[in-house]
CSV table of C-alpha atoms in Angstrom, one decimal:
chain,number,residue,atom,x,y,z
Z,111,MET,CA,15.1,-15.0,-34.1
Z,112,THR,CA,12.2,-13.1,-32.5
Z,113,VAL,CA,10.1,-16.3,-32.2
Z,114,PHE,CA,13.0,-18.1,-30.5
Z,115,LEU,CA,13.5,-15.3,-27.9
Z,116,ILE,CA,9.7,-15.3,-27.2
Z,117,TYR,CA,9.8,-19.1,-26.8
Z,118,GLU,CA,12.9,-19.0,-24.6
Z,119,TYR,CA,11.2,-16.4,-22.4
Z,120,PHE,CA,8.1,-18.5,-22.1
Z,121,ILE,CA,10.1,-21.6,-21.1
Z,122,LEU,CA,11.9,-19.6,-18.3
Z,123,CYS,CA,8.6,-18.3,-17.0
Z,124,THR,CA,7.0,-21.7,-16.9
Z,125,LEU,CA,10.0,-23.0,-14.8
Z,126,ALA,CA,8.9,-20.7,-12.0
Z,127,GLU,CA,5.2,-21.4,-12.5
Z,128,SER,CA,2.9,-21.8,-9.5
Z,129,ALA,CA,5.4,-20.9,-6.9
Z,130,GLN,CA,4.2,-20.3,-3.3
Z,131,ILE,CA,5.2,-16.7,-2.4
Z,132,LEU,CA,4.8,-14.8,0.9
Z,133,GLY,CA,5.0,-11.0,1.0
Z,134,VAL,CA,5.0,-8.8,4.1
Z,135,PHE,CA,4.6,-5.1,3.4
Z,136,HIS,CA,4.1,-3.4,6.7
Z,137,SER,CA,4.1,0.3,5.8
Z,138,PRO,CA,0.6,1.8,6.4
Z,139,SER,CA,1.1,4.4,3.7
Z,140,TYR,CA,-1.1,4.0,0.6
Z,141,SER,CA,1.5,5.6,-1.7
Z,142,HIS,CA,4.1,3.0,-0.7
Z,143,GLN,CA,1.7,0.1,-0.9
Z,144,THR,CA,0.8,0.9,-4.5
Z,145,VAL,CA,4.4,-0.1,-5.5
Z,146,PHE,CA,4.1,-3.4,-3.7
Z,147,GLN,CA,0.6,-4.0,-5.1
Z,148,SER,CA,2.0,-3.8,-8.7
Z,149,ILE,CA,4.5,-6.5,-7.9
Z,150,TYR,CA,2.3,-9.0,-6.1
Z,151,VAL,CA,-0.7,-8.6,-8.4
Z,152,GLU,CA,1.5,-9.3,-11.4
Z,153,LEU,CA,3.0,-12.4,-9.7
Z,154,SER,CA,-0.5,-13.7,-9.0
Z,155,LEU,CA,-1.6,-13.0,-12.6
Z,156,ARG,CA,1.3,-15.1,-13.8
Z,157,GLY,CA,0.0,-18.1,-11.9
Z,158,HIS,CA,1.9,-17.9,-8.6
Z,159,ASN,CA,0.0,-18.4,-5.3
Z,160,VAL,CA,0.7,-15.2,-3.4
Z,161,THR,CA,0.0,-14.5,0.3
Z,162,VAL,CA,0.6,-11.0,1.4
Z,163,GLY,CA,0.3,-8.9,4.6
Z,164,THR,CA,-0.7,-5.4,3.6
Z,165,SER,CA,-2.2,-2.3,5.1
Z,166,HIS,CA,-4.3,-1.7,2.0
Z,167,PRO,CA,-5.8,-4.9,0.7
Z,168,LEU,CA,-7.2,-4.8,-2.8
Z,169,ASN,CA,-10.1,-7.3,-2.1
Z,170,ASN,CA,-10.3,-8.0,-5.8
Z,171,PRO,CA,-12.2,-11.3,-6.3
Z,172,ARG,CA,-10.8,-11.7,-9.7
Z,173,LEU,CA,-7.3,-12.3,-8.3
Z,174,VAL,CA,-7.9,-15.9,-7.4
Z,175,ASN,CA,-4.3,-16.6,-6.6
Z,176,LEU,CA,-4.0,-13.8,-4.1
Z,177,THR,CA,-4.6,-14.1,-0.4
Z,178,GLU,CA,-4.4,-10.8,1.6
Z,179,ILE,CA,-3.9,-10.4,5.3
Z,180,ASP,CA,-5.2,-7.0,6.4
Z,181,ILE,CA,-2.8,-5.4,8.9
Z,182,ASN,CA,-4.1,-1.9,8.5
Z,183,ARG,CA,-5.7,-1.7,12.0
Z,184,GLN,CA,-2.7,-2.4,14.1
Z,185,THR,CA,-0.1,-0.6,11.9
Z,186,CYS,CA,-2.1,2.6,11.4
Z,187,ALA,CA,-3.0,2.7,15.1
Z,188,ILE,CA,0.7,2.7,16.0
Z,189,ILE,CA,1.7,5.3,13.4
Z,190,GLU,CA,-1.1,7.6,14.6
Z,191,GLU,CA,-0.4,7.0,18.3
Z,192,ASP,CA,3.3,7.8,18.0
Z,193,GLN,CA,2.7,10.8,15.6
Z,194,THR,CA,5.2,9.2,13.2
Z,195,ILE,CA,4.5,11.6,10.3
Z,196,SER,CA,5.3,14.6,12.6
Z,197,ASN,CA,8.4,12.9,13.8
Z,198,LEU,CA,9.7,12.7,10.2
Z,199,ALA,CA,9.4,16.4,9.7
Z,200,LYS,CA,12.4,17.9,7.8
Z,201,GLU,CA,12.8,20.5,10.6
Z,202,LEU,CA,13.9,17.8,13.0
Z,203,GLY,CA,17.5,16.7,13.2
Z,204,MET,CA,18.4,13.4,11.4
Z,205,TYR,CA,19.5,11.7,14.7
Z,206,GLU,CA,16.2,12.6,16.5
Z,207,LYS,CA,14.1,11.5,13.5
Z,208,MET,CA,15.8,8.1,13.3
Z,209,VAL,CA,15.7,7.3,17.0
Z,210,LYS,CA,11.9,8.1,17.1
Z,211,PHE,CA,11.3,6.1,13.9
Z,212,TYR,CA,13.2,3.1,15.2
Z,213,ALA,CA,11.0,3.1,18.3
Z,214,VAL,CA,7.9,3.0,16.2
Z,215,ALA,CA,9.4,0.3,14.0
Z,216,TYR,CA,9.9,-2.0,17.0
Z,217,LYS,CA,6.2,-1.7,17.8
Z,218,VAL,CA,5.1,-2.4,14.2
Z,219,ALA,CA,7.3,-5.5,14.1
Z,220,GLU,CA,5.9,-6.8,17.4
Z,221,SER,CA,2.3,-6.2,16.1
Z,222,ILE,CA,2.9,-8.3,13.0
Z,223,TRP,CA,5.0,-11.1,14.7
Z,224,SER,CA,2.2,-11.5,17.3
Z,225,ASP,CA,-0.6,-11.5,14.7
Z,226,SER,CA,-2.3,-14.9,14.9
Z,227,ARG,CA,-2.6,-15.1,11.2
Z,228,PHE,CA,1.2,-14.8,10.8
Z,229,VAL,CA,1.9,-17.0,13.8
Z,230,GLN,CA,0.0,-19.7,12.0
Z,231,ILE,CA,2.1,-19.2,8.8
Z,232,TYR,CA,5.6,-19.2,10.4
Z,233,ASN,CA,4.9,-21.9,13.0
Z,234,ASP,CA,3.0,-24.3,10.8
Z,235,SER,CA,5.5,-27.1,9.9
Z,236,GLY,CA,3.4,-27.8,6.8
Z,237,SER,CA,3.9,-24.3,5.4
Z,238,ARG,CA,5.8,-24.4,2.2
Z,239,PHE,CA,6.9,-21.3,0.4
Z,240,ASP,CA,9.4,-20.9,-2.4
Z,241,LEU,CA,10.1,-17.2,-1.8
Z,242,VAL,CA,9.6,-14.5,0.8
Z,243,ILE,CA,9.4,-10.8,-0.2
Z,244,VAL,CA,9.7,-8.3,2.6
Z,245,GLN,CA,9.5,-4.5,2.6
Z,246,ASP,CA,13.0,-3.2,3.3
Z,247,THR,CA,12.8,-0.2,5.5
Z,248,MET,CA,15.2,1.5,8.0
Z,249,LEU,CA,15.5,-1.8,9.8
Z,250,PRO,CA,15.4,-5.4,8.7
Z,251,LEU,CA,12.3,-6.0,10.9
Z,252,LEU,CA,10.7,-9.0,9.4
Z,253,HIS,CA,13.6,-10.5,7.3
Z,254,PRO,CA,14.0,-13.5,9.7
Z,255,VAL,CA,10.7,-15.1,8.6
Z,256,ALA,CA,12.5,-16.2,5.4
Z,257,PHE,CA,15.0,-18.2,7.4
Z,258,LYS,CA,12.2,-19.7,9.5
Z,259,LEU,CA,10.4,-20.8,6.3
Z,260,LYS,CA,13.8,-21.9,4.7
Z,261,THR,CA,13.2,-19.8,1.6
Z,262,PRO,CA,15.2,-17.2,-0.4
Z,263,LEU,CA,14.7,-13.6,0.7
Z,264,VAL,CA,13.9,-10.6,-1.5
Z,265,GLY,CA,13.9,-7.1,-0.1
Z,266,VAL,CA,11.8,-4.4,-1.8
Z,267,SER,CA,11.7,-0.7,-1.1
Z,268,SER,CA,9.2,1.9,-2.3
Z,269,ASN,CA,12.1,4.4,-2.4
Z,270,GLY,CA,15.9,4.3,-2.6
Z,271,GLY,CA,18.0,2.1,-0.4
Z,272,TRP,CA,19.2,2.9,3.1
Z,273,ALA,CA,22.9,2.9,3.8
Z,274,ARG,CA,22.3,-0.1,6.1
Z,275,SER,CA,20.9,-2.1,3.2
Z,276,HIS,CA,23.7,-1.1,0.8
Z,277,TYR,CA,26.3,-2.2,3.4
Z,278,ALA,CA,24.5,-5.5,4.1
Z,279,ILE,CA,24.3,-6.6,0.5
Z,280,GLY,CA,27.8,-5.4,-0.3
Z,281,ASN,CA,26.9,-2.4,-2.4
Z,282,PRO,CA,29.6,0.4,-2.7
Z,283,ASN,CA,28.6,3.4,-0.6
Z,284,PRO,CA,31.4,6.0,-0.5
Z,285,LEU,CA,30.4,8.8,1.8
Z,286,SER,CA,32.0,11.4,-0.4
Z,287,LEU,CA,29.3,10.6,-3.1
Z,288,TYR,CA,26.2,9.1,-1.4
Z,289,SER,CA,24.3,10.3,1.6
Z,290,GLU,CA,21.6,8.7,3.7
Z,291,LEU,CA,18.1,8.6,2.1
Z,292,TYR,CA,16.6,11.4,4.3
Z,293,LEU,CA,19.6,13.7,4.2
Z,294,PRO,CA,19.0,16.7,1.8
Z,295,TYR,CA,22.4,16.7,0.2
Z,296,GLY,CA,23.0,17.4,-3.5
Z,297,ARG,CA,24.9,15.5,-6.2
Z,298,ARG,CA,28.2,17.2,-5.3
Z,299,MET,CA,28.3,17.7,-1.6
Z,300,THR,CA,30.2,20.6,-0.1
Z,301,LEU,CA,32.9,20.1,2.5
Z,302,PRO,CA,30.5,20.8,5.4
Z,303,GLU,CA,27.9,18.4,3.9
Z,304,LYS,CA,30.5,15.7,3.5
Z,305,MET,CA,31.6,16.2,7.1
Z,306,ALA,CA,28.0,16.1,8.3
Z,307,ASN,CA,27.3,13.0,6.2
Z,308,ALA,CA,30.4,11.2,7.6
Z,309,LEU,CA,29.5,12.1,11.2
Z,310,TYR,CA,26.0,10.8,10.7
Z,311,ASP,CA,27.2,7.6,9.1
Z,312,ILE,CA,29.5,7.0,12.1
Z,313,TRP,CA,26.7,7.6,14.5
Z,314,ASN,CA,24.3,5.5,12.4
Z,315,ARG,CA,26.6,2.5,12.3
Z,316,TYR,CA,27.2,2.7,16.0
Z,317,TYR,CA,23.5,3.0,16.8
Z,318,LEU,CA,22.5,0.2,14.4
Z,319,ASN,CA,25.1,-2.2,15.6
Z,320,PHE,CA,24.8,-1.6,19.3
Z,321,GLU,CA,21.2,-0.5,19.7
Z,322,ALA,CA,18.7,-1.0,16.8
Z,323,LEU,CA,19.8,-4.4,15.3
Z,324,PRO,CA,20.2,-6.1,18.7
Z,325,LYS,CA,16.7,-4.9,19.5
Z,326,CYS,CA,15.3,-6.3,16.2
Z,327,ASP,CA,17.1,-9.6,16.8
Z,328,GLN,CA,15.7,-9.8,20.3
Z,329,ILE,CA,12.1,-9.3,19.0
Z,330,ALA,CA,12.6,-11.9,16.2
Z,331,ARG,CA,13.9,-14.5,18.7
Z,332,LYS,CA,11.0,-13.8,21.0
Z,333,TYR,CA,8.6,-15.2,18.3
Z,334,LEU,CA,10.9,-17.5,16.2
Z,335,GLY,CA,13.1,-19.0,18.9
Z,336,ASN,CA,16.8,-18.8,19.5
Z,337,ASP,CA,17.8,-21.2,16.7
Z,338,ILE,CA,17.9,-18.4,14.1
Z,339,PRO,CA,21.1,-16.6,13.0
Z,340,TYR,CA,21.8,-13.1,14.0
Z,341,ILE,CA,19.4,-10.8,12.2
Z,342,GLN,CA,22.2,-8.9,10.4
Z,343,ASP,CA,23.5,-12.2,9.0
Z,344,ILE,CA,20.0,-13.0,7.7
Z,345,GLU,CA,19.9,-9.6,6.0
Z,346,LYS,CA,23.2,-10.2,4.3
Z,347,ASN,CA,21.8,-13.2,2.7
Z,348,MET,CA,19.1,-11.3,0.7
Z,349,SER,CA,18.9,-12.8,-2.8
Z,350,LEU,CA,17.7,-9.5,-4.2
Z,351,LEU,CA,17.3,-5.9,-3.1
Z,352,LEU,CA,14.7,-4.1,-5.3
Z,353,LEU,CA,14.9,-0.3,-5.1
Z,354,THR,CA,12.6,2.3,-6.5
Z,355,THR,CA,15.2,4.6,-8.0
Z,356,ASN,CA,15.9,6.6,-11.2
Z,357,PRO,CA,18.9,8.4,-12.6
Z,358,ILE,CA,17.4,11.8,-11.8
Z,359,LEU,CA,16.5,11.8,-8.1
Z,360,TYR,CA,19.2,9.3,-7.2
Z,361,GLU,CA,22.9,9.5,-8.1
Z,362,PRO,CA,23.9,6.7,-10.4
Z,363,ARG,CA,26.0,4.1,-8.5
Z,364,PRO,CA,27.9,0.9,-9.4
Z,365,ASN,CA,25.4,-1.6,-8.1
Z,366,VAL,CA,26.3,-5.2,-7.4
Z,367,PRO,CA,24.3,-7.7,-9.5
Z,368,THR,CA,21.7,-8.4,-6.7
Z,369,VAL,CA,20.5,-4.7,-6.5
Z,370,ILE,CA,17.8,-4.1,-9.1
Z,371,SER,CA,16.4,-0.7,-9.9
Z,372,MET,CA,12.7,-0.1,-10.5
Z,373,GLU,CA,10.9,3.0,-11.5
Z,374,GLN,CA,7.3,4.1,-12.0
Z,375,MET,CA,6.1,0.7,-10.9
Z,376,HIS,CA,2.6,1.8,-10.0
Z,377,ILE,CA,1.9,3.9,-13.1
Z,378,LYS,CA,-1.3,2.7,-14.7
Z,379,PRO,CA,-3.0,3.4,-18.1
Z,380,VAL,CA,-5.2,6.5,-18.0
Z,381,LYS,CA,-8.8,5.7,-17.0
Z,382,PRO,CA,-11.9,7.9,-17.5
Z,383,LEU,CA,-12.5,10.4,-14.8
Z,384,PRO,CA,-15.7,10.7,-12.7
Z,385,LYS,CA,-18.3,12.7,-14.6
Z,386,ASP,CA,-18.3,15.8,-12.2
Z,387,LEU,CA,-14.5,15.9,-12.0
Z,388,LYS,CA,-14.2,15.6,-15.8
Z,389,GLN,CA,-16.7,18.4,-16.3
Z,390,PHE,CA,-14.7,20.7,-13.9
Z,391,LEU,CA,-11.4,20.0,-15.7
Z,392,ASP,CA,-12.9,20.2,-19.2
Z,393,ASN,CA,-14.5,23.6,-18.5
Z,394,ALA,CA,-11.2,25.1,-17.1
Z,395,LYS,CA,-10.0,26.5,-20.4
Z,396,GLU,CA,-7.7,28.9,-18.5
Z,397,GLY,CA,-5.9,26.0,-16.9
Z,398,VAL,CA,-6.0,24.0,-13.6
Z,399,VAL,CA,-3.7,24.0,-10.6
Z,400,TYR,CA,-3.8,20.6,-8.9
Z,401,PHE,CA,-2.9,20.7,-5.2
Z,402,SER,CA,-2.2,17.5,-3.1
Z,403,LEU,CA,0.1,16.7,-0.2
Z,404,GLY,CA,-0.2,13.0,-0.7
Z,405,SER,CA,-1.4,10.2,1.6
Z,406,ASN,CA,0.9,10.9,4.5
Z,407,VAL,CA,0.9,14.7,4.8
Z,408,LYS,CA,-2.7,15.6,4.7
Z,409,SER,CA,-4.0,19.1,3.8
Z,410,ILE,CA,-6.4,19.0,6.7
Z,411,ASN,CA,-3.4,18.8,9.2
Z,412,ILE,CA,-1.3,21.7,7.9
Z,413,PRO,CA,-0.9,24.8,10.1
Z,414,GLU,CA,-3.7,27.3,10.0
Z,415,LYS,CA,-1.3,30.0,8.9
Z,416,LEU,CA,-0.2,28.0,5.8
Z,417,ARG,CA,-3.8,27.2,4.9
Z,418,LYS,CA,-4.7,30.8,5.0
Z,419,VAL,CA,-1.8,31.7,2.7
Z,420,LEU,CA,-2.9,29.0,0.2
Z,421,ILE,CA,-6.5,30.1,0.2
Z,422,GLU,CA,-5.7,33.7,-0.3
Z,423,ALA,CA,-3.3,32.9,-3.1
Z,424,PHE,CA,-5.7,30.5,-4.9
Z,425,ALA,CA,-8.4,33.2,-4.7
Z,426,GLU,CA,-6.2,35.5,-6.7
Z,427,LEU,CA,-5.2,33.1,-9.4
Z,428,PRO,CA,-6.7,33.2,-12.9
Z,429,TYR,CA,-6.9,29.4,-12.9
Z,430,LYS,CA,-9.2,26.8,-11.5
Z,431,VAL,CA,-7.8,24.9,-8.5
Z,432,LEU,CA,-8.4,21.2,-7.7
Z,433,TRP,CA,-7.5,20.6,-4.0
Z,434,LYS,CA,-7.2,17.2,-2.3
Z,435,PHE,CA,-8.7,18.2,1.1
Z,436,GLU,CA,-9.6,15.4,3.5
Z,437,ALA,CA,-12.8,17.0,4.9
Z,438,ASP,CA,-16.3,17.8,3.6
Z,439,ASP,CA,-15.9,21.6,4.1
Z,440,LEU,CA,-13.0,24.0,3.6
Z,441,PRO,CA,-13.7,27.3,5.5
Z,442,GLY,CA,-13.1,30.3,3.3
Z,443,LYS,CA,-12.9,28.2,0.1
Z,444,PRO,CA,-12.7,30.5,-3.0
Z,445,GLU,CA,-15.1,30.1,-5.9
Z,446,ASN,CA,-12.5,28.8,-8.2
Z,447,VAL,CA,-11.5,25.9,-5.9
Z,448,LEU,CA,-13.0,22.4,-6.0
Z,449,ILE,CA,-12.1,20.1,-3.1
Z,450,GLY,CA,-12.2,16.3,-2.9
Z,451,LYS,CA,-11.3,13.8,-0.1
Z,452,TRP,CA,-10.0,11.4,-2.7
Z,453,ILE,CA,-8.9,12.2,-6.2
Z,454,PRO,CA,-7.7,9.8,-8.9
Z,455,GLN,CA,-4.4,11.5,-9.2
Z,456,GLN,CA,-2.8,9.7,-12.1
Z,457,ASP,CA,-5.9,10.3,-14.3
Z,458,VAL,CA,-6.2,14.0,-13.2
Z,459,LEU,CA,-2.6,14.6,-14.1
Z,460,ALA,CA,-3.2,13.2,-17.5
Z,461,HIS,CA,-5.8,15.9,-18.3
Z,462,PRO,CA,-4.5,18.5,-20.8
Z,463,ASN,CA,-5.9,21.4,-18.8
Z,464,VAL,CA,-3.8,20.6,-15.7
Z,465,LYS,CA,-0.9,23.1,-15.9
Z,466,VAL,CA,1.0,22.6,-12.7
Z,467,PHE,CA,1.0,20.1,-9.8
Z,468,VAL,CA,1.6,21.6,-6.3
Z,469,THR,CA,3.0,18.6,-4.4
Z,470,GLN,CA,4.8,17.6,-1.3
Z,471,CYS,CA,7.3,15.8,-3.6
Z,472,GLY,CA,6.9,12.3,-2.3
Z,473,LEU,CA,8.6,9.9,-4.7
Z,474,GLN,CA,5.4,8.2,-6.0
Z,475,SER,CA,3.7,11.6,-6.6
Z,476,VAL,CA,6.8,12.8,-8.5
Z,477,GLU,CA,6.8,9.7,-10.6
Z,478,GLU,CA,3.1,10.2,-11.5
Z,479,ALA,CA,3.8,13.9,-12.5
Z,480,VAL,CA,6.8,13.0,-14.6
Z,481,ALA,CA,4.8,10.1,-16.3
Z,482,ARG,CA,2.0,12.5,-17.2
Z,483,GLY,CA,4.3,15.3,-18.2
Z,484,VAL,CA,3.2,17.9,-15.6
Z,485,PRO,CA,5.7,20.4,-14.1
Z,486,MET,CA,5.7,20.9,-10.3
Z,487,VAL,CA,5.8,23.4,-7.5
Z,488,GLY,CA,7.4,21.5,-4.6
Z,489,MET,CA,6.5,22.0,-0.9
Z,490,PRO,CA,8.4,19.4,1.1
Z,491,PHE,CA,7.3,18.4,4.6
Z,492,ILE,CA,8.9,15.1,5.6
Z,493,ALA,CA,11.4,12.3,4.8
Z,494,ASP,CA,13.1,12.4,1.4
Z,495,GLN,CA,10.8,15.2,0.0
Z,496,THR,CA,13.4,18.0,0.4
Z,497,ARG,CA,16.0,15.9,-1.5
Z,498,ASN,CA,13.5,15.2,-4.3
Z,499,ILE,CA,12.6,18.9,-4.9
Z,500,GLN,CA,16.2,19.8,-4.9
Z,501,ARG,CA,16.9,17.4,-7.7
Z,502,LEU,CA,13.9,18.4,-9.7
Z,503,SER,CA,14.8,22.1,-9.3
Z,504,GLU,CA,18.3,21.4,-10.6
Z,505,GLU,CA,16.8,19.7,-13.6
Z,506,GLY,CA,14.5,22.7,-14.3
Z,507,ALA,CA,11.3,20.6,-13.8
Z,508,ALA,CA,10.0,22.3,-10.7
Z,509,VAL,CA,10.2,25.3,-8.3
Z,510,GLY,CA,10.8,24.6,-4.6
Z,511,LEU,CA,9.1,26.5,-1.7
Z,512,GLU,CA,9.6,26.5,2.0
Z,513,HIS,CA,6.2,26.1,3.6
Z,514,THR,CA,7.2,27.4,7.1
Z,515,THR,CA,8.0,30.9,5.7
Z,516,LEU,CA,5.7,30.9,2.7
Z,517,THR,CA,4.0,34.1,1.7
Z,518,LYS,CA,1.1,34.6,-0.7
Z,519,GLU,CA,3.2,36.4,-3.3
Z,520,GLU,CA,5.9,33.7,-3.2
Z,521,PHE,CA,3.4,31.0,-3.8
Z,522,LYS,CA,1.6,32.9,-6.6
Z,523,ASN,CA,4.9,33.8,-8.3
Z,524,ALA,CA,6.1,30.1,-8.2
Z,525,ILE,CA,2.8,29.0,-9.9
Z,526,PHE,CA,3.0,31.7,-12.6
Z,527,GLU,CA,6.7,30.9,-13.2
Z,528,VAL,CA,6.0,27.2,-13.8
Z,529,VAL,CA,2.8,27.7,-15.8
Z,530,ASN,CA,4.2,30.5,-18.1
Z,531,ASN,CA,7.8,29.4,-18.6
Z,532,PRO,CA,7.8,26.5,-21.1
Z,533,LYS,CA,11.1,25.1,-19.9
Z,534,TYR,CA,9.5,23.4,-17.0
Z,535,LYS,CA,7.1,21.4,-19.2
Z,536,GLN,CA,9.9,20.6,-21.6
Z,537,ASN,CA,12.2,19.4,-18.8
Z,538,VAL,CA,9.5,17.2,-17.3
Z,539,LYS,CA,8.9,15.5,-20.6
Z,540,ARG,CA,12.6,15.0,-21.1
Z,541,LEU,CA,12.8,13.3,-17.7
Z,542,GLY,CA,9.9,11.1,-18.5
Z,543,GLU,CA,11.6,9.9,-21.7
Z,544,ILE,CA,14.8,9.1,-19.8
Z,545,TRP,CA,12.9,7.2,-17.0
Z,546,VAL,CA,11.1,4.8,-19.3
Z,547,ASP,CA,13.9,4.2,-21.9
Z,548,HIS,CA,14.8,0.6,-20.9
Z,549,PRO,CA,15.1,-2.6,-22.9
Z,550,LEU,CA,12.3,-4.1,-20.7
Z,551,PRO,CA,9.5,-2.3,-18.9
Z,552,SER,CA,10.2,-1.9,-15.2
Z,553,LEU,CA,7.5,-4.3,-13.9
Z,554,ASN,CA,8.5,-7.0,-16.4
Z,555,ARG,CA,12.2,-6.6,-15.4
Z,556,THR,CA,11.3,-6.8,-11.7
Z,557,ILE,CA,9.1,-9.9,-12.1
Z,558,TRP,CA,11.8,-11.6,-14.2
Z,559,TRP,CA,14.4,-11.2,-11.4
Z,560,ILE,CA,12.0,-12.4,-8.8
Z,561,GLU,CA,11.3,-15.5,-10.8
Z,562,TYR,CA,15.0,-15.9,-11.4
Z,563,VAL,CA,15.4,-16.2,-7.6
Z,564,ILE,CA,12.7,-18.8,-7.6
Z,565,ARG,CA,14.2,-20.8,-10.5
Z,566,HIS,CA,17.7,-20.9,-8.9
Z,567,LYS,CA,16.6,-21.1,-5.3
Z,568,GLY,CA,18.5,-17.9,-4.5
Z,569,THR,CA,21.4,-16.0,-5.9
Z,570,LYS,CA,24.5,-17.2,-4.0
Z,571,HIS,CA,26.4,-17.3,-7.4
Z,572,LEU,CA,25.8,-13.5,-7.7
Z,573,ARG,CA,26.7,-12.6,-4.1
Z,574,SER,CA,29.2,-9.8,-3.8
Z,575,PRO,CA,32.3,-10.7,-1.8
Z,576,THR,CA,32.1,-7.2,-0.2
Z,577,ALA,CA,29.1,-8.5,1.8
Z,578,ASP,CA,31.3,-10.9,3.6
Z,579,VAL,CA,34.2,-8.7,4.6
Z,580,SER,CA,34.4,-6.3,7.5
Z,581,TRP,CA,35.0,-2.6,7.0
Z,582,PHE,CA,38.5,-3.3,8.5
Z,583,GLU,CA,39.3,-5.6,5.5
Z,584,TYR,CA,37.3,-3.6,2.9
Z,585,LEU,CA,39.4,-0.5,3.6
Z,586,LEU,CA,42.6,-2.6,3.6
Z,587,ILE,CA,43.3,-1.5,7.1
Z,588,ASP,CA,44.9,-4.9,7.8
Z,589,VAL,CA,47.2,-4.5,4.7
Z,590,ILE,CA,48.1,-0.9,5.7
Z,591,LEU,CA,48.9,-2.0,9.3
Z,592,VAL,CA,51.2,-4.8,8.0
Z,593,LEU,CA,52.9,-2.5,5.6
Z,594,LEU,CA,53.4,0.2,8.3
Z,595,THR,CA,54.7,-2.5,10.6
Z,596,ILE,CA,57.2,-3.6,7.9
Z,597,VAL,CA,58.3,-0.1,7.1
Z,598,SER,CA,58.5,0.8,10.8
Z,599,LEU,CA,60.6,-2.3,11.5
Z,600,ALA,CA,62.9,-1.6,8.6
Z,601,LEU,CA,63.4,2.0,9.7
Z,602,PHE,CA,64.1,0.8,13.3
Z,603,ILE,CA,66.7,-1.7,12.1
Z,604,LEU,CA,68.2,1.0,9.9
Z,605,TYR,CA,68.3,3.4,12.8
Z,606,VAL,CA,69.9,0.8,15.1
Z,607,ALA,CA,72.5,-0.1,12.4
Z,608,ILE,CA,73.4,3.5,11.7
Z,609,LYS,CA,73.7,4.1,15.5
Z,610,PHE,CA,75.9,1.1,15.9
Z,611,ILE,CA,78.1,2.1,13.0
Z,612,LEU,CA,78.5,5.6,14.2
Z,613,ARG,CA,79.3,4.3,17.7
Z,614,MET,CA,82.0,2.0,16.2
Z,615,ILE,CA,83.5,4.8,14.2
Z,616,PHE,CA,83.4,7.7,16.6
Z,617,GLY,CA,83.8,5.5,19.7
Z,618,GLY,CA,87.0,3.9,18.3
Z,619,ARG,CA,88.5,7.3,17.3
Z,620,LYS,CA,87.9,8.6,20.8
Z,621,LEU,CA,89.6,5.6,22.3
Z,622,LYS,CA,92.7,6.1,20.1
Z,623,GLN,CA,92.9,9.8,21.2
Z,624,ASN,CA,92.8,8.8,24.8
């Protein structure tokens, strides 16, 4: 039986062999790119010819089936020029954040559409692709390239799905249960939170339909011509939507068949550490605090007040501290602190002497900590980080802190709590066991579905009917209006009949009296 299953799997894989695949992953964030890299590297290793636009090319000569188009220069310049990371700060209102991010997204889209290397691909009548994989962000910026190339479209996200994406593909998204990705609401929203969530959704739908999506459509038509469908219709025809989710940080939901969940896609086997770093960790018998704010929120850019609090607290800890700091020198650096511009995070977290990970709680950093069994102290700055630390705190795997009001004692107490209380380590291990307990490893499952789309030239047979109905029909407003009309008409007829009968009875009696 086992031999038959292996043979059948081999046959299915060969049916999708040597497909021509185009991938466009425009986010200039390294942590997000690592998720996409895992996918397109595996596709190339399986014999597919893959062309990708990425801000972080691997430049690996051994990947002979992989062609990378480096878009780092233009995308990073736009992100830095518009101060995008600052504009995603959790202190800003959701409306303000989204409008600012949409404005940046338009510029990024234009920079890629106008790139001569992409122009050659989508304007070359001889270009033949079997699949297009596009990063799915707040807007369907580059989805129309799939229509231009006449190929199935797969959307992939390095975090959970946006409400827009769920609506487009027909996924249930009741506002009483699910909030937008960057809203910091818990599993069971309070009444004020549900009201805020509903009001945001109303605004978001209005802004998307009347401002953002028409702008995206206008940009796409500028480069692809007017013979393409409306951009929202292209988005609705996605064959798959691949989301980086898990049952801990994201509420379970009844997904339609074309929504596929991924987790810990970028986790790699542990590799040997550089000699000096290994020596530092090996000699830290008292334990190590690892501090990193990820690839987007850099330690070098945090406020001076916060940096002073961190330095003073680290100096008083009985542990060694490894700090990812993006400069050659850290003024006032305590003797127990080692800094590094770049640190092999997954391998460091695997070291037995690392007791706690102080993190901004980006999804990829959280996945790495859980995979290596390291409890966390969360210090959220932007995007979905507040949401993530709330979930981890509820699970007893982390302690959350507010960086804008942080004191030295609060920071030290949080570290001592996580290091000395065994429940945090136990809960992180429990979460790790849940995340990886699947019949098929996440990467294999993802590749199988992508090749499924290639084999069947799309997934029209799996398309949810909810993707093709308006909210008016979905909520049965038309049925309710018809029923109300019938009831109202019946009541009106009954009223007229009763009035007529009463008039006949009392009107006749009055006539006799006269």
